[in-house]
Amino acid sequence: MKILIAYYSAGGNTRYIATEIAKRLEAHIVEQIRIEPEQEYTNVFSRYIIGSRRAKREVRTKIRPTKSDLNLYDLLILGFPIWAGKLPSPVLTYIDSLTNCSGKKVITFASSYWNFNRYKKVGKNELEAKGMEVILALSFRGRAIKEDELAKIDQIEGAEKVV
């Protein structure tokens, strides 16, 4: 199975989780990319206050060119932090840019420090509007990875448990 892991990480937590997921799927062909805004948030204030305000209003922001054609992949794993209960602006832009995605399967994972289980459905509507099927939604509290949550990846069709 060829898998693309695309993630946005401003503080490093989502990047850490993406790396752990990639390690777990080492029996598959896995490619990892970071969704990068053209203009990075320069400090904690701009990242969380301005970024959260944009997320809440679902404002799109320009991102650097990245892999968005899913034609070569069997599965997309999309990771993001939760800002103001929503997807960060760079992730919204990335979803908008996806091509050849109709019928593709997606796993999402979110990292948040507040009420993290509540955010499992964030992004589902946007992905389904592109014709994709969300087959699994994971949620993590910051950088903390619970084995039972991560083990759900082993249950995806075609995935083998990697010890």
PDB file of C-alpha atoms in Angstrom, residues 51-159:
ATOM      1  CA  GLY A  51      -3.830  31.534  13.595  1.00  0.00           C
ATOM      2  CA  SER A  52      -6.817  30.619  15.766  1.00  0.00           C
ATOM      3  CA  ARG A  53      -8.757  33.646  14.579  1.00  0.00           C
ATOM      4  CA  ARG A  54      -8.141  32.661  10.941  1.00  0.00           C
ATOM      5  CA  ALA A  55      -9.097  29.058  11.666  1.00  0.00           C
ATOM      6  CA  LYS A  56     -12.327  30.097  13.344  1.00  0.00           C
ATOM      7  CA  ARG A  57     -13.265  32.171  10.271  1.00  0.00           C
ATOM      8  CA  GLU A  58     -12.068  29.368   7.941  1.00  0.00           C
ATOM      9  CA  VAL A  59      -9.738  31.764   6.137  1.00  0.00           C
ATOM     10  CA  ARG A  60      -7.445  30.124   3.589  1.00  0.00           C
ATOM     11  CA  THR A  61      -3.781  31.045   3.608  1.00  0.00           C
ATOM     12  CA  LYS A  62      -1.165  30.520   0.912  1.00  0.00           C
ATOM     13  CA  ILE A  63       0.970  27.418   1.310  1.00  0.00           C
ATOM     14  CA  ARG A  64       4.242  26.389  -0.298  1.00  0.00           C
ATOM     15  CA  PRO A  65       3.892  23.993  -3.223  1.00  0.00           C
ATOM     16  CA  THR A  66       3.616  20.394  -2.039  1.00  0.00           C
ATOM     17  CA  LYS A  67       2.294  17.029  -3.163  1.00  0.00           C
ATOM     18  CA  SER A  68      -1.434  17.356  -3.639  1.00  0.00           C
ATOM     19  CA  ASP A  69      -2.087  14.906  -6.487  1.00  0.00           C
ATOM     20  CA  LEU A  70      -3.291  11.699  -4.822  1.00  0.00           C
ATOM     21  CA  ASN A  71      -3.254   9.642  -8.010  1.00  0.00           C
ATOM     22  CA  LEU A  72      -0.175   7.659  -6.906  1.00  0.00           C
ATOM     23  CA  TYR A  73      -1.409   6.939  -3.373  1.00  0.00           C
ATOM     24  CA  ASP A  74      -3.804   4.380  -1.929  1.00  0.00           C
ATOM     25  CA  LEU A  75      -4.293   6.229   1.353  1.00  0.00           C
ATOM     26  CA  LEU A  76      -3.886   9.768   2.686  1.00  0.00           C
ATOM     27  CA  ILE A  77      -3.152  10.267   6.360  1.00  0.00           C
ATOM     28  CA  LEU A  78      -3.790  13.914   7.230  1.00  0.00           C
ATOM     29  CA  GLY A  79      -2.581  15.381  10.530  1.00  0.00           C
ATOM     30  CA  PHE A  80      -3.225  18.758  12.076  1.00  0.00           C
ATOM     31  CA  PRO A  81      -3.477  20.623  15.358  1.00  0.00           C
ATOM     32  CA  ILE A  82      -6.856  21.939  16.432  1.00  0.00           C
ATOM     33  CA  TRP A  83      -7.102  25.718  16.563  1.00  0.00           C
ATOM     34  CA  ALA A  84     -10.261  27.293  17.978  1.00  0.00           C
ATOM     35  CA  GLY A  85     -11.999  23.952  17.442  1.00  0.00           C
ATOM     36  CA  LYS A  86     -11.246  24.064  13.704  1.00  0.00           C
ATOM     37  CA  LEU A  87      -8.707  23.122  11.049  1.00  0.00           C
ATOM     38  CA  PRO A  88      -5.760  25.518  10.755  1.00  0.00           C
ATOM     39  CA  SER A  89      -5.835  27.705   7.642  1.00  0.00           C
ATOM     40  CA  PRO A  90      -2.895  25.947   5.893  1.00  0.00           C
ATOM     41  CA  VAL A  91      -4.739  22.616   6.168  1.00  0.00           C
ATOM     42  CA  LEU A  92      -7.901  24.087   4.643  1.00  0.00           C
ATOM     43  CA  THR A  93      -5.805  25.378   1.742  1.00  0.00           C
ATOM     44  CA  TYR A  94      -4.142  21.980   1.348  1.00  0.00           C
ATOM     45  CA  ILE A  95      -7.493  20.171   1.222  1.00  0.00           C
ATOM     46  CA  ASP A  96      -8.704  22.660  -1.397  1.00  0.00           C
ATOM     47  CA  SER A  97      -5.589  21.904  -3.488  1.00  0.00           C
ATOM     48  CA  LEU A  98      -6.029  18.102  -3.514  1.00  0.00           C
ATOM     49  CA  THR A  99      -6.535  16.520  -6.943  1.00  0.00           C
ATOM     50  CA  ASN A 100      -7.391  12.994  -8.073  1.00  0.00           C
ATOM     51  CA  CYS A 101      -8.878  12.381  -4.670  1.00  0.00           C
ATOM     52  CA  SER A 102     -12.373  11.146  -5.457  1.00  0.00           C
ATOM     53  CA  GLY A 103     -12.886   7.744  -3.847  1.00  0.00           C
ATOM     54  CA  LYS A 104      -9.581   7.893  -1.944  1.00  0.00           C
ATOM     55  CA  LYS A 105      -9.462   6.720   1.652  1.00  0.00           C
ATOM     56  CA  VAL A 106      -8.283   9.067   4.402  1.00  0.00           C
ATOM     57  CA  ILE A 107      -7.227   8.727   8.012  1.00  0.00           C
ATOM     58  CA  THR A 108      -7.153  11.946   9.992  1.00  0.00           C
ATOM     59  CA  PHE A 109      -5.344  12.648  13.222  1.00  0.00           C
ATOM     60  CA  ALA A 110      -5.664  15.716  15.372  1.00  0.00           C
ATOM     61  CA  SER A 111      -3.565  16.959  18.255  1.00  0.00           C
ATOM     62  CA  SER A 112      -5.075  19.204  20.885  1.00  0.00           C
ATOM     63  CA  TYR A 113      -4.641  19.859  24.581  1.00  0.00           C
ATOM     64  CA  TRP A 114      -8.307  20.614  25.214  1.00  0.00           C
ATOM     65  CA  ASN A 115     -11.138  18.100  24.979  1.00  0.00           C
ATOM     66  CA  PHE A 116      -9.230  16.171  22.345  1.00  0.00           C
ATOM     67  CA  ASN A 117     -11.755  13.344  21.787  1.00  0.00           C
ATOM     68  CA  ARG A 118     -14.347  15.857  20.684  1.00  0.00           C
ATOM     69  CA  TYR A 119     -12.261  16.797  17.650  1.00  0.00           C
ATOM     70  CA  LYS A 120     -12.290  13.460  15.828  1.00  0.00           C
ATOM     71  CA  LYS A 121     -14.752  14.746  13.218  1.00  0.00           C
ATOM     72  CA  VAL A 122     -12.884  17.958  12.407  1.00  0.00           C
ATOM     73  CA  GLY A 123     -12.041  18.009   8.703  1.00  0.00           C
ATOM     74  CA  LYS A 124     -14.462  15.214   7.782  1.00  0.00           C
ATOM     75  CA  ASN A 125     -16.906  17.459   5.910  1.00  0.00           C
ATOM     76  CA  GLU A 126     -14.154  19.175   3.931  1.00  0.00           C
ATOM     77  CA  LEU A 127     -12.611  15.858   2.876  1.00  0.00           C
ATOM     78  CA  GLU A 128     -15.940  14.244   2.004  1.00  0.00           C
ATOM     79  CA  ALA A 129     -16.825  17.292  -0.103  1.00  0.00           C
ATOM     80  CA  LYS A 130     -13.765  16.367  -2.225  1.00  0.00           C
ATOM     81  CA  GLY A 131     -15.191  12.844  -2.688  1.00  0.00           C
ATOM     82  CA  MET A 132     -12.914  11.188  -0.145  1.00  0.00           C
ATOM     83  CA  GLU A 133     -13.865   8.616   2.483  1.00  0.00           C
ATOM     84  CA  VAL A 134     -12.650   9.145   6.039  1.00  0.00           C
ATOM     85  CA  ILE A 135     -12.134   5.598   7.304  1.00  0.00           C
ATOM     86  CA  LEU A 136     -10.566   6.459  10.649  1.00  0.00           C
ATOM     87  CA  ALA A 137     -10.234   9.578  12.792  1.00  0.00           C
ATOM     88  CA  LEU A 138      -7.644   9.626  15.563  1.00  0.00           C
ATOM     89  CA  SER A 139      -7.086  12.205  18.232  1.00  0.00           C
ATOM     90  CA  PHE A 140      -4.127  12.773  20.545  1.00  0.00           C
ATOM     91  CA  ARG A 141      -3.564  14.995  23.551  1.00  0.00           C
ATOM     92  CA  GLY A 142      -0.625  17.110  22.462  1.00  0.00           C
ATOM     93  CA  ARG A 143       2.392  14.882  21.948  1.00  0.00           C
ATOM     94  CA  ALA A 144       1.053  12.091  24.147  1.00  0.00           C
ATOM     95  CA  ILE A 145       0.440   8.969  22.095  1.00  0.00           C
ATOM     96  CA  LYS A 146      -1.801   6.327  23.584  1.00  0.00           C
ATOM     97  CA  GLU A 147      -1.023   2.890  22.208  1.00  0.00           C
ATOM     98  CA  ASP A 148      -4.715   1.934  21.943  1.00  0.00           C
ATOM     99  CA  GLU A 149      -5.398   4.940  19.711  1.00  0.00           C
ATOM    100  CA  LEU A 150      -2.324   4.343  17.544  1.00  0.00           C
ATOM    101  CA  ALA A 151      -3.110   0.609  17.286  1.00  0.00           C
ATOM    102  CA  LYS A 152      -6.269   1.461  15.319  1.00  0.00           C
ATOM    103  CA  ILE A 153      -4.026   2.090  12.311  1.00  0.00           C
ATOM    104  CA  ASP A 154      -3.217  -1.626  12.280  1.00  0.00           C
ATOM    105  CA  GLN A 155      -6.860  -2.329  11.484  1.00  0.00           C
ATOM    106  CA  ILE A 156      -6.970  -0.487   8.171  1.00  0.00           C
ATOM    107  CA  GLU A 157      -7.518  -2.671   5.113  1.00  0.00           C
ATOM    108  CA  GLY A 158      -4.225  -3.911   3.794  1.00  0.00           C
ATOM    109  CA  ALA A 159      -2.249  -2.794   6.833  1.00  0.00           C
TER     110      ALA A 159
END
